[in-house]
Coordinates of C-alpha atoms in Angstrom, one line a residue:
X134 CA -20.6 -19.2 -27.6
X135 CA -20.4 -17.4 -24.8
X136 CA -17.3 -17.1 -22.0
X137 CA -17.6 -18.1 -19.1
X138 CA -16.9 -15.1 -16.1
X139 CA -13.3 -17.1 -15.4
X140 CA -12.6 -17.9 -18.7
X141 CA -13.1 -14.2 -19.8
X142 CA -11.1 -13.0 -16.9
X143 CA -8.2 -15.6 -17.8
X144 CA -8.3 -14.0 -21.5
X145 CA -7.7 -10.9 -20.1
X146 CA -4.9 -11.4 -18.0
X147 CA -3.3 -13.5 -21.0
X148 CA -3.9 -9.8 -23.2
X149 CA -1.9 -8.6 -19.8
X150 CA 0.8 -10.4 -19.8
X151 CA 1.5 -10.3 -23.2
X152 CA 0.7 -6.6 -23.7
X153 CA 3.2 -5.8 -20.9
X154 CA 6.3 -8.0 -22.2
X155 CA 5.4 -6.1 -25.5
X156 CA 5.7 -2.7 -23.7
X157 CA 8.5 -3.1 -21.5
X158 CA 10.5 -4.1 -24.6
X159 CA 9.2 -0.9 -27.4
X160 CA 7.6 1.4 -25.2
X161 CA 3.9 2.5 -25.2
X162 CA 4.5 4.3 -28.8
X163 CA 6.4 1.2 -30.1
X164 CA 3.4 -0.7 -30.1
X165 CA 0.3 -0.4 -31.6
X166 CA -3.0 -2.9 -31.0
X167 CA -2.2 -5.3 -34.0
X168 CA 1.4 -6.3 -32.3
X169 CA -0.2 -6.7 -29.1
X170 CA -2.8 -8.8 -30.4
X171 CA 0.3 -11.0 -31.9
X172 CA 2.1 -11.1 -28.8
X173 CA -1.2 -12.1 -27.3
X174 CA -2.1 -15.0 -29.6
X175 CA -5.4 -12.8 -30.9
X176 CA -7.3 -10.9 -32.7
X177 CA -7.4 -7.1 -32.7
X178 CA -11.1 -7.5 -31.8
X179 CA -10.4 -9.4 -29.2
X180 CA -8.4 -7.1 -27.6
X181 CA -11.0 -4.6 -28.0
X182 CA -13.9 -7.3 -26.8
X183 CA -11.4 -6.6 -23.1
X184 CA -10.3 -3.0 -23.5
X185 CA -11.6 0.6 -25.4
X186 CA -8.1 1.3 -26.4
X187 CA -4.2 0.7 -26.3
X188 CA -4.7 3.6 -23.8
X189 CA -6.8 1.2 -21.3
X190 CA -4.7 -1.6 -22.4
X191 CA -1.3 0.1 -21.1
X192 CA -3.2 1.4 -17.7
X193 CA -4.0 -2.3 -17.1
X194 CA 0.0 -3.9 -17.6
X195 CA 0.6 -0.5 -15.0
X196 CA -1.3 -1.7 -12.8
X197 CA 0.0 -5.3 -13.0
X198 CA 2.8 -4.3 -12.8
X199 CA 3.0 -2.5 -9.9
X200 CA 1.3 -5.3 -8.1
X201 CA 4.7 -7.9 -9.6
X202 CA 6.6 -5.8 -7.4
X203 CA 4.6 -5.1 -4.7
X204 CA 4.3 -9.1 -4.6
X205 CA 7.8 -9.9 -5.3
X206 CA 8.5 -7.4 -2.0
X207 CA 6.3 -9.4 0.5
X208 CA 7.7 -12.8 -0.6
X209 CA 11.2 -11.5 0.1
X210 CA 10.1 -9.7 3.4
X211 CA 8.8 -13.3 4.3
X212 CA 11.8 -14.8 4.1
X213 CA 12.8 -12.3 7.6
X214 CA 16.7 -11.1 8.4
X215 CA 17.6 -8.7 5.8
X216 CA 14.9 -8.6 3.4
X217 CA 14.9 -5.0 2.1
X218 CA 18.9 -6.0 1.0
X219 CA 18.3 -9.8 -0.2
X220 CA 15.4 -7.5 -2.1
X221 CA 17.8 -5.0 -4.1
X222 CA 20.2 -7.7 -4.4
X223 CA 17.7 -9.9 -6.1
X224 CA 16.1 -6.7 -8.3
X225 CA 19.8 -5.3 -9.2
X226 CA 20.7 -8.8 -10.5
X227 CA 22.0 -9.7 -14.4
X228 CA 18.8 -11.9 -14.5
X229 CA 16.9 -9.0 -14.1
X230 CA 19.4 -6.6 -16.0
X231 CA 19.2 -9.1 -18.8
X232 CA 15.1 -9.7 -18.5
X233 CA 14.1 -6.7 -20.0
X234 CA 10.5 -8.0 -20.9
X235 CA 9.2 -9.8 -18.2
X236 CA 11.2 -7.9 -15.5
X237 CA 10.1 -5.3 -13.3
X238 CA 7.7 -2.3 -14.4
X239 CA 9.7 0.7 -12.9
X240 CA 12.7 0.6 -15.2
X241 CA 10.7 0.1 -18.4
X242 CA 7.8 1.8 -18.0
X243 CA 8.2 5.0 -16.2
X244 CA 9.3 7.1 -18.6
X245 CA 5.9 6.3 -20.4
X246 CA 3.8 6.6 -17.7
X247 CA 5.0 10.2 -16.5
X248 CA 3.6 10.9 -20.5
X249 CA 0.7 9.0 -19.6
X250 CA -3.1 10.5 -18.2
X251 CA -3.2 11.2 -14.3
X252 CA -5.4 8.1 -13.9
X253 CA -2.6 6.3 -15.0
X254 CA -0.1 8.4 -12.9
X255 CA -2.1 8.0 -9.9
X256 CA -2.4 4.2 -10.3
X257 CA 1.6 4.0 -10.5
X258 CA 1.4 6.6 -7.5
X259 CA -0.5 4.2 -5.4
X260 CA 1.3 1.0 -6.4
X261 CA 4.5 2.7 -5.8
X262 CA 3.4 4.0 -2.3
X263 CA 2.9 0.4 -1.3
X264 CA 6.0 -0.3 -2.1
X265 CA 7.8 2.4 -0.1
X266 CA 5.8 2.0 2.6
X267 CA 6.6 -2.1 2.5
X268 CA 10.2 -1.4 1.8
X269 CA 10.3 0.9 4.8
X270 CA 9.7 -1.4 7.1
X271 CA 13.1 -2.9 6.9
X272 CA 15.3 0.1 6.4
X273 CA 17.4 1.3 8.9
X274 CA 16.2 4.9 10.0
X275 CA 15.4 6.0 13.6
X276 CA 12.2 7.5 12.6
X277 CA 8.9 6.5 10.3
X278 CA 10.4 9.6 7.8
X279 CA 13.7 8.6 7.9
X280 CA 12.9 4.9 7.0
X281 CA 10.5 6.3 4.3
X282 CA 13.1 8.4 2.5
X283 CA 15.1 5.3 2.8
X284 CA 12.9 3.0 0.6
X285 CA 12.3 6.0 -1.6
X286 CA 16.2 5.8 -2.1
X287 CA 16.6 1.8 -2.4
X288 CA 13.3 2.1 -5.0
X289 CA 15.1 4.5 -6.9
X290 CA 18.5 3.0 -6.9
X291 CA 17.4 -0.1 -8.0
X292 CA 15.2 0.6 -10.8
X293 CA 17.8 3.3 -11.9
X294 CA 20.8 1.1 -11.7
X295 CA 18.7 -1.3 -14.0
X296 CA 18.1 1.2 -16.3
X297 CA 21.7 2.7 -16.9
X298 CA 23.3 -0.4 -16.6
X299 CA 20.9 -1.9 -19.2
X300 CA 21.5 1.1 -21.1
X301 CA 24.8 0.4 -21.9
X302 CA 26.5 -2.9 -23.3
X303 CA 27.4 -5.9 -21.2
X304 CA 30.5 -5.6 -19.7
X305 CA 32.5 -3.9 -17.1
X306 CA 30.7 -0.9 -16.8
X307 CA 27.2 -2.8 -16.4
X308 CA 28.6 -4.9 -13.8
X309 CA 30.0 -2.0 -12.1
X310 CA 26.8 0.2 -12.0
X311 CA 25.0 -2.9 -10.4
X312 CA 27.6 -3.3 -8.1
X313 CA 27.2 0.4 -6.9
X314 CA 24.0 0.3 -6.5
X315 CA 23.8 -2.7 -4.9
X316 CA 26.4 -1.3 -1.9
X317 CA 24.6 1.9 -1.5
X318 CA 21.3 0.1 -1.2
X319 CA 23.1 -2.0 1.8
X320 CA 24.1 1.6 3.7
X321 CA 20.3 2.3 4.1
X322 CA 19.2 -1.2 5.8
X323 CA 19.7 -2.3 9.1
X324 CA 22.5 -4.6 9.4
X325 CA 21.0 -6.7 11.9
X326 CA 18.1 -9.3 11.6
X327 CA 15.2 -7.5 11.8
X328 CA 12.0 -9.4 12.5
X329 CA 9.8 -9.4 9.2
X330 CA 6.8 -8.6 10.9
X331 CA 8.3 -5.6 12.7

C-alpha cells in the first residue's frame, strides 16, 4: 500500500529527527545507516525508500538543523527587550550544555560539516547567514557592519562555549566557561529595550 504525500513526508521528518539525535551524539563517521534506521524505528530500506545515502541523510538533519535555530531565534526576538541576550542566555544554559542530542546543530555538527561536500557547506552557510543577520538586529553596534560582526561574535561564543564546556566534566570549570560566555555575549547587545521589530 501506498503512502499517502503527508504520510510519506511525516516518515521522513521522523528519519530526521532521529538521524540528527544520532549524529549530534557519534558524529557523521559514528554512524552508519543500520543505527540510524534503529534510532528511527525502521528499516535500512526504508531509509533508503527517503534518501540515496547516509551522505543525503546528514545534508537533510543540516538543514534542520539550521532552521531549529533560526526558529528558536525569532521566538526569542518575539518576546522584544533584550532578546539577542535572553537568546545566549537560553543557548549557553546546562539544559542545553547537558542536551547534547537534541540541542542545537552548531556545537555538534560543525566540525562534520566543514568535512562535508560544498552543497552541504553552503546549506549551513545560508542557515547560518540567517541567523547572523536575525541576531544582528538586536546587537548593539552603530552601524549594519558593526551589528553584524556582533552576531558573528554572540554565534560563535555560544556554540563555542557549549562545546568546551561540554568538553570537559561537570563541574566548576563547565560552569565557569558558560558563565564567560554568557557576560561577553551581554557586552555586544544594547542594554536598553530595543523594539523587536526594529
Amino acid at each position: 500500500m501506498r503512502m499517502k504525500p503527508e504520510q510519506k513526508q511525516a516518515a521522513r521528518a521522523a528519519i530526521v529527527e532521529a538521524a540528527g539525535r544520532r549524529f549530534r551524539l557519534e558524529g557523521r563517521a559514528g554512524v552508519g545507516i543500520d543505527g540510524l534506521a534503529a534510532e528511527a524505528g525502521q528499516t535500512s530500506g526504508a531509509i533508503y525508500a527517503h534518501f540515496g545515502s547516509k551522505a543525503e541523510v546528514f545534508a537533510a538533519v543540516v538543514e534542520a538543523g539550521l532552521q531549529r535555530l533560526n526558529a528558536g531565534i525569532a521566538r526569542t526576538r518575539a518576546t522584544g527587550g533584550a532578546w539577542v541576550a535572553a537568546f545566549a542566555a537560553g543557548y549557553l544554559s546546562r539544559g542545553h550544555r547537558r542536551s547534547v542530542a537534541e540541542g542545537c546543530a552548531l556545537p555538534s555538527l560543525s566540525a562534520d560539516v566543514a568535512r562535508a561536500p560544498a552543497e552541504v557547506r553552503q546549506v549551513y552557510a545560508d542557515g547560518l547567514d540567517r541567523a547572523i543577520r536575525a541576531l544582528s538586529e538586536g546587537c548593539a553596534g552603530a552601524t549594519p557592519e558593526q551589528r553584524r560582526a556582533q552576531a558573528i561574535a554572540v554565534l560563535a561564543l555560544s556554540a563555542g562555549g557549549i562545546l568546551l564546556s561540554r568538553a570537559v566534566p561537570d563541574g566548576p570549570l563547565a560552569e565557569e566557561i558558560l558563565a564567560a560566555c554568557k557576560a561577553a555575549t551581554s557586552s555586544l547587545v544594547e542594554p536598553m529595550d530595543r523594539d523587536a521589530s526594529a
